[in-house]
XYZ file of N, CA and C in Angstrom:
771
model
N 65.821 99.259 148.670
C 64.490 98.854 148.231
C 63.516 98.894 149.397
N 62.322 99.411 149.168
C 61.341 99.540 150.242
C 60.789 98.188 150.659
N 60.635 97.293 149.705
C 60.005 96.011 150.018
C 60.474 94.960 149.030
N 60.989 93.828 149.551
C 61.487 92.744 148.703
C 60.919 91.422 149.197
N 60.448 90.593 148.256
C 59.871 89.289 148.601
C 60.411 88.224 147.653
N 60.972 87.154 148.219
C 61.443 86.028 147.420
C 60.276 85.071 147.168
N 59.857 84.960 145.936
C 58.757 84.057 145.596
C 59.289 82.640 145.419
N 60.372 82.486 144.657
C 61.073 81.206 144.517
C 62.537 81.510 144.823
N 63.086 80.981 145.905
C 64.444 81.325 146.332
C 65.469 81.207 145.202
N 66.217 82.277 145.013
C 67.303 82.358 144.032
C 66.829 82.187 142.586
N 65.497 82.317 142.358
C 64.978 82.179 140.998
C 63.989 83.299 140.640
N 63.156 83.676 141.571
C 62.145 84.699 141.309
C 61.991 85.589 142.537
N 62.224 86.884 142.338
C 62.129 87.855 143.428
C 61.273 89.036 142.998
N 60.406 89.494 143.886
C 59.592 90.678 143.633
C 60.042 91.800 144.554
N 59.935 93.031 144.064
C 60.353 94.160 144.886
C 59.655 95.442 144.430
N 59.543 96.371 145.371
C 59.034 97.711 145.093
C 60.172 98.703 145.287
N 60.327 99.615 144.350
C 61.350 100.648 144.501
C 60.888 101.726 145.493
N 59.594 101.970 145.470
C 58.984 102.936 146.399
C 57.809 102.238 147.071
N 57.715 102.333 148.375
C 56.627 101.666 149.079
C 55.279 102.185 148.591
N 54.406 101.227 148.228
C 53.098 101.578 147.705
C 53.114 101.786 146.200
N 54.309 101.644 145.593
C 54.424 101.842 144.153
C 54.238 100.555 143.373
N 54.634 100.589 142.114
C 54.506 99.431 141.220
C 55.475 98.325 141.656
N 55.003 97.074 141.548
C 55.849 95.918 141.851
C 56.683 95.554 140.619
N 57.983 95.351 140.871
C 58.901 94.847 139.849
C 59.316 93.440 140.244
N 59.850 92.724 139.296
C 60.330 91.373 139.616
C 61.522 91.025 138.736
N 62.307 90.072 139.205
C 63.441 89.582 138.426
C 63.452 88.059 138.488
N 63.782 87.458 137.339
C 63.876 85.998 137.263
C 65.289 85.631 136.823
N 65.775 84.526 137.333
C 67.128 84.091 136.980
C 67.059 83.152 135.782
N 67.780 83.500 134.742
C 67.785 82.706 133.528
C 68.831 81.602 133.603
N 68.796 80.711 132.643
C 69.740 79.602 132.606
C 71.173 80.098 132.526
N 71.380 81.245 131.861
C 72.715 81.811 131.704
C 73.268 82.365 133.012
N 72.412 82.449 134.038
C 72.825 83.029 135.308
C 72.489 84.503 135.412
N 72.023 85.072 134.313
C 71.661 86.492 134.280
C 70.298 86.706 134.923
N 70.168 87.805 135.649
C 68.877 88.185 136.226
C 68.139 89.059 135.213
N 66.913 88.669 134.909
C 66.091 89.380 133.926
C 65.030 90.166 134.682
N 65.071 91.496 134.571
C 64.201 92.361 135.360
C 63.055 92.920 134.532
N 61.859 92.924 135.128
C 60.655 93.413 134.454
C 59.768 94.148 135.447
N 58.855 94.917 134.894
C 57.862 95.588 135.725
C 56.510 94.912 135.518
N 55.799 94.681 136.623
C 54.464 94.090 136.516
C 53.426 95.148 136.160
N 53.777 96.406 136.386
C 52.874 97.551 136.195
C 51.650 97.466 137.115
N 51.805 96.701 138.176
C 50.721 96.532 139.148
C 51.192 96.995 140.524
N 50.309 97.686 141.235
C 50.612 98.069 142.612
C 50.069 97.038 143.599
N 49.124 96.228 143.148
C 48.554 95.172 143.993
C 49.500 93.966 143.989
N 49.858 93.493 145.179
C 50.850 92.418 145.295
C 50.376 91.137 144.609
N 49.150 90.700 144.852
C 48.663 89.441 144.303
C 48.609 89.477 142.772
N 48.166 90.603 142.209
C 48.115 90.725 140.750
C 49.526 90.716 140.168
N 50.438 91.388 140.844
C 51.827 91.426 140.379
C 52.476 90.045 140.486
N 52.163 89.318 141.566
C 52.728 87.988 141.769
C 52.271 87.034 140.668
N 51.013 87.139 140.268
C 50.498 86.284 139.191
C 51.260 86.525 137.886
N 51.524 87.786 137.593
C 52.264 88.122 136.372
C 53.696 87.605 136.457
N 54.324 87.785 137.617
C 55.704 87.339 137.806
C 55.813 85.822 137.675
N 54.874 85.089 138.279
C 54.893 83.626 138.185
C 54.698 83.166 136.740
N 53.798 83.843 136.025
C 53.538 83.476 134.638
C 54.806 83.656 133.788
N 55.496 84.759 134.011
C 56.728 85.021 133.259
C 57.802 83.984 133.587
N 57.932 83.664 134.870
C 58.956 82.708 135.280
C 58.706 81.330 134.662
N 57.477 80.836 134.762
C 57.195 79.485 134.254
C 57.202 79.427 132.725
N 56.918 80.561 132.085
C 57.055 80.612 130.630
C 58.523 80.481 130.236
N 59.390 81.207 130.956
C 60.826 81.127 130.692
C 61.352 79.731 130.990
N 60.854 79.108 132.059
C 61.273 77.755 132.421
C 60.845 76.759 131.341
N 59.634 76.924 130.819
C 59.135 76.052 129.742
C 60.006 76.189 128.494
N 60.362 77.430 128.156
C 61.193 77.664 126.969
C 62.562 77.011 127.126
N 63.130 77.107 128.307
C 64.447 76.518 128.540
C 64.396 75.000 128.393
N 63.355 74.380 128.924
C 63.217 72.924 128.828
C 62.981 72.458 127.398
N 62.441 73.331 126.575
C 62.172 72.986 125.176
C 63.203 73.601 124.218
N 64.351 73.961 124.785
C 65.484 74.480 124.012
C 65.115 75.708 123.188
N 64.334 76.566 123.797
C 63.967 77.840 123.188
C 64.585 78.967 124.007
N 64.880 80.110 123.390
C 65.468 81.217 124.161
C 64.494 81.732 125.202
N 64.981 81.935 126.424
C 64.120 82.421 127.496
C 63.776 83.891 127.308
N 64.695 84.615 126.726
C 64.453 86.025 126.399
C 65.042 86.290 125.018
N 64.691 87.392 124.432
C 65.250 87.736 123.122
C 65.507 89.232 123.061
N 66.151 89.658 121.996
C 66.470 91.074 121.789
C 66.238 91.422 120.317
N 66.084 92.703 120.042
C 65.989 93.157 118.670
C 67.336 92.932 117.970
N 67.261 92.594 116.697
C 68.472 92.322 115.932
C 69.450 93.492 116.020
N 68.926 94.706 115.925
C 69.780 95.892 115.941
C 70.615 95.950 117.207
N 70.011 95.630 118.349
C 70.729 95.683 119.614
C 71.789 94.596 119.714
N 71.458 93.402 119.222
C 72.439 92.307 119.237
C 73.598 92.635 118.300
N 73.278 93.221 117.144
C 74.308 93.579 116.171
C 75.309 94.560 116.772
N 74.840 95.432 117.662
C 75.742 96.411 118.287
C 76.771 95.694 119.168
N 76.342 94.615 119.828
C 77.290 93.825 120.610
C 78.348 93.221 119.687
N 77.888 92.679 118.545
C 78.814 92.068 117.591
C 79.781 93.100 117.028
N 79.271 94.297 116.728
C 80.130 95.367 116.201
C 81.191 95.762 117.218
N 80.777 95.889 118.478
C 81.719 96.257 119.529
C 82.823 95.220 119.667
N 82.440 93.942 119.588
C 83.438 92.868 119.712
C 84.418 92.898 118.535
N 83.897 93.106 117.315
C 84.757 93.170 116.129
C 85.723 94.354 116.218
N 85.192 95.507 116.624
C 86.022 96.710 116.726
C 87.077 96.561 117.821
N 86.706 95.928 118.942
C 87.670 95.709 120.025
C 88.800 94.795 119.575
N 88.452 93.755 118.813
C 89.478 92.829 118.326
C 90.412 93.520 117.342
N 89.865 94.393 116.496
C 90.706 95.146 115.566
C 91.621 96.114 116.315
N 91.055 96.819 117.280
C 91.837 97.777 118.060
C 92.937 97.076 118.860
N 92.648 95.835 119.290
C 93.629 95.090 120.076
C 94.699 94.423 119.240
N 94.563 94.534 117.907
C 95.565 93.949 117.022
C 95.347 92.481 116.720
N 94.295 91.904 117.272
C 94.058 90.477 117.043
C 93.023 90.199 115.981
N 92.363 91.257 115.491
C 91.323 91.068 114.490
C 91.896 90.860 113.097
N 91.105 90.256 112.237
C 91.507 90.038 110.855
C 91.064 91.222 109.996
N 91.736 91.400 108.858
C 91.401 92.501 107.954
C 89.950 92.405 107.491
N 89.472 91.162 107.311
C 88.108 90.956 106.821
C 87.068 91.466 107.817
N 87.455 91.683 109.070
C 86.520 92.195 110.068
C 85.969 93.559 109.651
N 86.771 94.336 108.925
C 86.299 95.635 108.442
C 85.148 95.450 107.451
N 85.221 94.381 106.647
C 84.127 94.075 105.721
C 82.882 93.647 106.485
N 83.078 92.888 107.575
C 81.941 92.471 108.397
C 81.256 93.686 109.011
N 82.052 94.617 109.517
C 81.497 95.824 110.132
C 80.698 96.624 109.108
N 81.253 96.779 107.909
C 80.561 97.514 106.845
C 79.268 96.800 106.456
N 79.308 95.476 106.372
C 78.120 94.703 106.000
C 77.031 94.806 107.058
N 77.415 94.722 108.329
C 76.434 94.827 109.414
C 75.770 96.197 109.408
N 76.577 97.237 109.236
C 76.037 98.602 109.267
C 75.212 98.947 108.034
N 75.663 98.522 106.866
C 75.035 98.951 105.612
C 73.940 98.024 105.106
N 73.947 96.775 105.554
C 72.975 95.812 105.029
C 72.150 95.131 106.133
N 72.816 94.518 107.100
C 72.091 93.695 108.074
C 71.188 94.514 108.994
N 71.721 95.578 109.569
C 70.894 96.392 110.469
C 69.747 97.073 109.728
N 69.980 97.673 108.551
C 68.853 98.295 107.837
C 67.727 97.316 107.514
N 68.052 96.048 107.254
C 66.996 95.085 106.901
C 66.425 94.372 108.126
N 67.289 93.813 108.983
C 66.823 92.981 110.097
C 66.607 93.762 111.398
N 67.050 95.013 111.444
C 67.110 95.752 112.700
C 65.884 95.694 113.575
N 64.695 95.786 113.011
C 63.465 95.867 113.814
C 62.950 94.508 114.276
N 63.520 93.406 113.750
C 63.040 92.062 114.099
C 63.718 91.553 115.368
N 62.993 90.714 116.124
C 63.617 89.998 117.235
C 64.615 89.004 116.652
N 65.772 88.885 117.284
C 66.812 87.983 116.784
C 66.301 86.543 116.734
N 65.377 86.196 117.636
C 64.847 84.833 117.673
C 63.825 84.574 116.565
N 63.425 85.630 115.847
C 62.416 85.484 114.794
C 63.004 85.596 113.387
N 64.325 85.420 113.274
C 64.963 85.422 111.953
C 64.772 84.039 111.355
N 63.884 83.925 110.388
C 63.536 82.640 109.801
C 64.167 82.479 108.415
N 64.067 81.268 107.878
C 64.558 80.992 106.531
C 63.835 81.872 105.515
N 62.539 82.053 105.705
C 61.755 82.898 104.800
C 62.277 84.339 104.823
N 62.565 84.842 106.019
C 63.074 86.203 106.140
C 64.463 86.320 105.517
N 65.275 85.290 105.675
C 66.606 85.296 105.066
C 66.519 85.321 103.545
N 65.523 84.610 103.007
C 65.317 84.609 101.557
C 64.915 86.000 101.068
N 64.057 86.673 101.837
C 63.652 88.036 101.485
C 64.849 88.981 101.558
N 65.698 88.736 102.548
C 66.904 89.563 102.667
C 67.815 89.387 101.453
N 67.964 88.141 100.991
C 68.832 87.877 99.836
C 68.354 88.658 98.615
N 67.039 88.678 98.388
C 66.492 89.444 97.253
C 66.747 90.939 97.440
N 66.520 91.430 98.649
C 66.725 92.854 98.937
C 68.193 93.233 98.770
N 69.079 92.375 99.294
C 70.524 92.630 99.187
C 70.966 92.702 97.733
N 70.467 91.780 96.899
C 70.850 91.766 95.484
C 70.423 93.052 94.783
N 69.235 93.547 95.142
C 68.754 94.800 94.548
C 69.643 95.963 94.987
N 70.001 96.000 96.280
C 70.844 97.079 96.781
C 72.205 97.096 96.098
N 72.778 95.919 95.923
C 74.085 95.829 95.261
C 73.957 96.210 93.790
N 72.852 95.819 93.158
C 72.619 96.194 91.763
C 72.493 97.704 91.618
N 71.796 98.329 92.571
C 71.657 99.788 92.545
C 73.023 100.467 92.645
N 73.861 99.929 93.499
C 75.191 100.512 93.661
C 76.024 100.343 92.399
N 75.911 99.180 91.779
C 76.691 98.931 90.566
C 76.194 99.796 89.410
N 74.891 100.056 89.368
C 74.343 100.902 88.316
C 74.529 102.387 88.613
N 74.843 102.671 89.882
C 75.103 104.043 90.321
C 73.930 104.987 90.081
N 72.753 104.469 90.169
C 71.576 105.337 90.104
C 70.426 104.597 90.776
N 69.571 105.322 91.454
C 68.437 104.732 92.150
C 67.226 104.763 91.242
N 66.922 103.645 90.675
C 65.774 103.520 89.786
C 65.339 102.077 89.764
N 64.085 101.866 89.463
C 63.596 100.494 89.377
C 63.992 99.855 88.059
N 64.351 100.658 87.074
C 64.773 100.137 85.778
C 66.281 99.907 85.810
N 66.682 98.836 86.449
C 68.106 98.574 86.598
C 68.452 97.185 86.096
N 69.697 97.013 85.818
C 70.199 95.688 85.479
C 70.521 94.985 86.783
N 69.910 93.832 87.009
C 70.137 93.112 88.253
C 71.364 92.225 88.119
N 72.298 92.389 89.032
C 73.521 91.620 89.027
C 73.378 90.402 89.933
N 73.960 89.310 89.504
C 74.003 88.123 90.359
C 75.181 88.287 91.308
N 74.908 88.163 92.584
C 75.930 88.379 93.595
C 76.885 87.194 93.628
N 78.159 87.478 93.764
C 79.167 86.423 93.770
C 79.151 85.652 95.084
N 79.702 84.450 95.044
C 79.780 83.630 96.253
C 80.637 84.288 97.322
N 81.698 84.967 96.907
C 82.568 85.615 97.897
C 81.831 86.718 98.648
N 80.960 87.472 97.929
C 80.179 88.520 98.582
C 79.189 87.904 99.560
N 78.519 86.839 99.133
C 77.550 86.173 100.017
C 78.262 85.575 101.226
N 79.458 85.026 101.033
C 80.224 84.497 102.165
C 80.499 85.584 103.196
N 80.812 86.784 102.719
C 81.063 87.902 103.637
C 79.798 88.247 104.420
N 78.655 88.302 103.726
C 77.386 88.615 104.383
C 77.018 87.514 105.381
N 77.211 86.252 104.990
C 76.887 85.140 105.884
C 77.785 85.148 107.122
N 79.066 85.428 106.918
C 79.991 85.463 108.053
C 79.637 86.592 109.013
N 79.267 87.746 108.467
C 78.859 88.870 109.314
C 77.591 88.524 110.086
N 76.636 87.880 109.414
C 75.390 87.487 110.071
C 75.652 86.442 111.148
N 76.574 85.539 110.885
C 76.917 84.528 111.892
C 77.559 85.154 113.121
N 78.289 86.247 112.934
C 78.859 86.941 114.082
C 77.753 87.474 115.000
N 76.670 87.948 114.399
C 75.534 88.439 115.194
C 74.833 87.268 115.884
N 74.638 86.159 115.150
C 74.010 84.984 115.748
C 74.871 84.426 116.889
N 76.197 84.429 116.713
C 77.092 83.948 117.770
C 76.914 84.781 119.037
N 76.786 86.087 118.843
C 76.613 86.987 119.990
C 75.283 86.693 120.692
N 74.250 86.444 119.898
C 72.930 86.140 120.468
C 72.960 84.832 121.256
N 73.665 83.836 120.745
C 73.761 82.558 121.455
C 74.557 82.708 122.741
N 75.585 83.520 122.686
C 76.416 83.742 123.871
C 75.591 84.300 125.025
N 74.616 85.151 124.701
C 73.777 85.778 125.731
C 72.473 85.009 125.981
N 72.266 83.914 125.253
C 71.051 83.123 125.459
C 69.819 83.687 124.783
N 70.012 84.564 123.774
C 68.863 85.177 123.100
C 68.350 84.334 121.938
N 69.142 83.375 121.492
C 68.683 82.324 120.579
C 69.338 81.023 121.024
N 68.812 79.915 120.534
C 69.397 78.610 120.824
C 69.778 77.940 119.514
N 70.578 76.900 119.613
C 71.031 76.184 118.415
C 69.869 75.618 117.628
N 68.809 75.232 118.332
C 67.675 74.584 117.664
C 66.909 75.528 116.747
N 66.975 76.830 116.985
C 66.232 77.769 116.136
C 67.170 78.630 115.286
N 68.464 78.409 115.425
C 69.419 79.189 114.618
C 69.353 78.723 113.169
N 69.071 79.628 112.235
C 68.953 79.221 110.824
C 70.309 78.908 110.204
N 70.297 77.975 109.259
C 71.503 77.626 108.516
C 71.599 78.518 107.287
N 72.750 79.137 107.098
C 72.936 80.067 105.990
C 73.503 79.338 104.783
N 72.942 79.623 103.611
C 73.371 78.981 102.366
C 74.017 80.001 101.448
N 74.770 79.492 100.480
C 75.415 80.366 99.494
C 75.056 79.876 98.104
N 74.177 80.624 97.425
C 73.761 80.268 96.073
C 74.242 81.298 95.049
N 75.329 81.970 95.397
C 75.868 82.962 94.477
C 76.637 82.318 93.350
N 77.089 83.139 92.406
C 77.859 82.630 91.278
C 79.325 82.610 91.659
N 80.048 81.645 91.113
C 81.469 81.558 91.366
C 82.181 82.699 90.654
N 83.160 83.265 91.333
C 83.939 84.332 90.719
C 84.766 83.759 89.586
N 84.722 84.438 88.436
C 85.467 83.956 87.284
C 86.917 84.390 87.384
N 87.806 83.513 86.922
C 89.223 83.830 86.907
C 89.483 84.948 85.921
N 90.182 85.964 86.355
C 90.415 87.110 85.494
C 91.488 86.803 84.458
N 91.130 86.946 83.193
C 92.111 86.776 82.139
C 92.607 85.365 81.971
N 91.854 84.371 82.436
C 92.309 82.993 82.313
C 92.192 82.541 80.871
N 93.100 81.662 80.450
C 93.037 81.095 79.116
C 91.972 80.015 79.092
N 91.207 79.968 78.039
C 90.239 78.891 77.895
C 90.950 77.669 77.367
N 90.276 76.489 77.467
C 90.902 75.251 77.033
C 91.312 75.309 75.569
N 90.544 76.031 74.749
C 90.831 76.066 73.326
C 91.636 77.273 72.894
N 92.123 78.068 73.852
C 92.851 79.279 73.487
C 94.226 78.941 72.938
N 94.700 79.673 71.923
C 96.014 79.394 71.351
C 97.112 79.767 72.320
N 98.191 78.990 72.316
C 99.335 79.291 73.163
C 100.087 80.465 72.550
N 100.434 81.495 73.314
C 101.133 82.653 72.767
C 102.440 82.267 72.085
N 102.883 83.120 71.130
C 104.104 82.857 70.397
C 105.309 83.149 71.282
N 106.318 82.284 71.162
C 107.522 82.456 71.947
C 108.617 83.090 71.094
N 109.702 83.466 71.731
C 110.854 84.054 71.042
C 111.385 83.087 69.992
N 111.783 83.620 68.831
C 112.346 82.768 67.790
C 113.532 82.002 68.333
N 113.492 80.682 68.167
C 114.583 79.847 68.640
C 114.388 79.369 70.061
N 113.433 79.964 70.792
C 113.210 79.530 72.172
C 112.594 78.143 72.165
N 113.023 77.350 73.114
C 112.514 75.994 73.228
C 111.011 76.052 73.523
N 110.193 75.598 72.570
C 108.741 75.648 72.743
C 108.289 74.823 73.935
N 108.968 73.700 74.147
C 108.603 72.846 75.285
C 108.813 73.586 76.598
N 109.906 74.397 76.643
C 110.171 75.185 77.856
C 109.075 76.229 78.061
N 108.698 76.871 76.949
C 107.635 77.860 77.035
C 106.330 77.256 77.487
N 106.018 76.071 76.972
C 104.788 75.387 77.365
C 104.825 74.997 78.841
N 105.996 74.622 79.324
C 106.093 74.251 80.738
C 105.819 75.461 81.627
N 106.263 76.640 81.190
C 105.938 77.862 81.925
C 104.440 78.079 81.951
N 103.848 77.895 80.792
C 102.398 78.101 80.667
C 101.633 77.173 81.601
N 102.066 75.911 81.661
C 101.356 74.921 82.467
C 101.548 75.159 83.957
N 102.644 75.790 84.321
C 102.933 76.014 85.742
C 102.357 77.329 86.251
N 101.828 78.126 85.386
C 101.404 79.478 85.767
C 99.968 79.513 86.273
N 99.720 78.766 87.352
C 98.413 78.756 88.014
C 97.276 78.521 87.025
N 97.363 77.361 86.336
C 96.323 76.958 85.389
C 96.112 77.992 84.276
N 97.199 78.598 83.855
C 97.097 79.504 82.715
C 96.740 80.923 83.098
N 97.018 81.346 84.309
C 96.728 82.721 84.694
C 97.543 83.666 83.817
N 96.863 84.541 83.110
C 97.527 85.379 82.115
C 98.586 86.277 82.738
N 98.282 86.877 83.888
C 99.230 87.818 84.481
C 100.520 87.115 84.892
N 100.404 85.972 85.562
C 101.589 85.252 85.999
C 102.340 84.685 84.805
N 101.595 84.154 83.843
C 102.237 83.592 82.651
C 103.029 84.670 81.910
N 102.442 85.865 81.801
C 103.126 86.954 81.117
C 104.448 87.305 81.779
N 104.453 87.329 83.114
C 105.677 87.645 83.846
C 106.740 86.569 83.625
N 106.317 85.307 83.694
C 107.261 84.212 83.493
C 107.809 84.206 82.070
N 106.919 84.468 81.106
C 107.346 84.468 79.713
C 108.330 85.601 79.445
N 108.063 86.783 79.997
C 108.968 87.914 79.815
C 110.332 87.621 80.423
N 110.331 86.978 81.600
C 111.596 86.604 82.235
C 112.352 85.601 81.382
N 111.614 84.645 80.797
C 112.250 83.635 79.947
C 112.842 84.270 78.699
N 112.121 85.214 78.103
C 112.617 85.892 76.896
C 113.899 86.665 77.202
N 113.903 87.384 78.323
C 115.085 88.158 78.704
C 116.285 87.248 78.923
N 116.058 86.151 79.620
C 117.134 85.196 79.885
C 117.655 84.598 78.586
N 116.735 84.299 77.665
C 117.124 83.698 76.391
C 117.968 84.663 75.573
N 117.577 85.946 75.552
C 118.359 86.936 74.803
C 119.772 87.053 75.362
N 119.875 87.098 76.697
C 121.195 87.189 77.317
C 122.043 85.981 76.959
N 121.403 84.839 76.916
C 122.131 83.613 76.582
C 122.643 83.666 75.153
N 121.823 84.197 74.210
C 122.230 84.291 72.808
C 123.398 85.252 72.644
N 123.333 86.386 73.358
C 124.428 87.361 73.280
C 125.712 86.758 73.823
N 125.609 86.068 74.942
C 126.796 85.445 75.531
C 127.354 84.363 74.629
N 126.448 83.615 73.983
C 126.896 82.524 73.106
C 127.633 83.079 71.892
N 127.122 84.162 71.317
C 127.775 84.770 70.155
C 129.171 85.285 70.538
N 129.263 85.889 71.709
C 130.544 86.436 72.142
C 131.590 85.377 72.354
N 131.181 84.196 72.717
C 132.144 83.108 72.967
C 132.425 82.307 71.715
N 131.684 82.657 70.631
C 131.887 81.934 69.380
C 131.192 80.597 69.295
N 130.355 80.320 70.288
C 129.616 79.051 70.235
C 128.537 79.110 69.200
N 128.198 77.959 68.649
C 127.138 77.873 67.639
C 125.778 77.904 68.331
N 124.904 78.789 67.807
C 123.583 78.917 68.417
C 122.593 78.044 67.677
């Protein structure tokens, strides 16, 4: 460096890359990271004023629990994607991480990408929820048109989107680009996923094999995950097979059935 001047020791330093050129400066953030900027000034006094203003603004933000610096959502999301992919490659990631990666790439970056991560507000999140629902509806209808049937997004889908978004917020907090005080709380107002093929309270109990103990059949029904049709069907079929074998064996031994 042609010229270096410490304005505040170990906190604010000014320097020129080329003598007589533009003054640059770096400030030390709370995270310990040095944040480098250009004053775009060749005059030392004018550059020093800009550097001091930036430093004391960052100091004020830190004292008021605000991020000293911020980044575009798209850039922060790339850090989160890299971390998710590294964990998957290392064998320590969860299968759901693939869903997070898909959600970040297909939904979060296209909507939030141009915004500063520190400017993600509740209002913006609400707008995202409406946009996301339309995008999912378009996919379900398999045609791009405004005349579509709008689907209500399930809670499980929203949980995936919220978890992916939290991964980006976690990355931003790790680097000091947002603070806990401005981090928005994510809500889930989706519909609960309905049990597939579940019996309703008033549904008739299926017919059992002639001669089969009805109480035994009912006990199977009650134990089959609150009437899950698929599990109940498997248990009932097993019971029928066992009962038939028992009848054949009983006849062969001459026992009364």
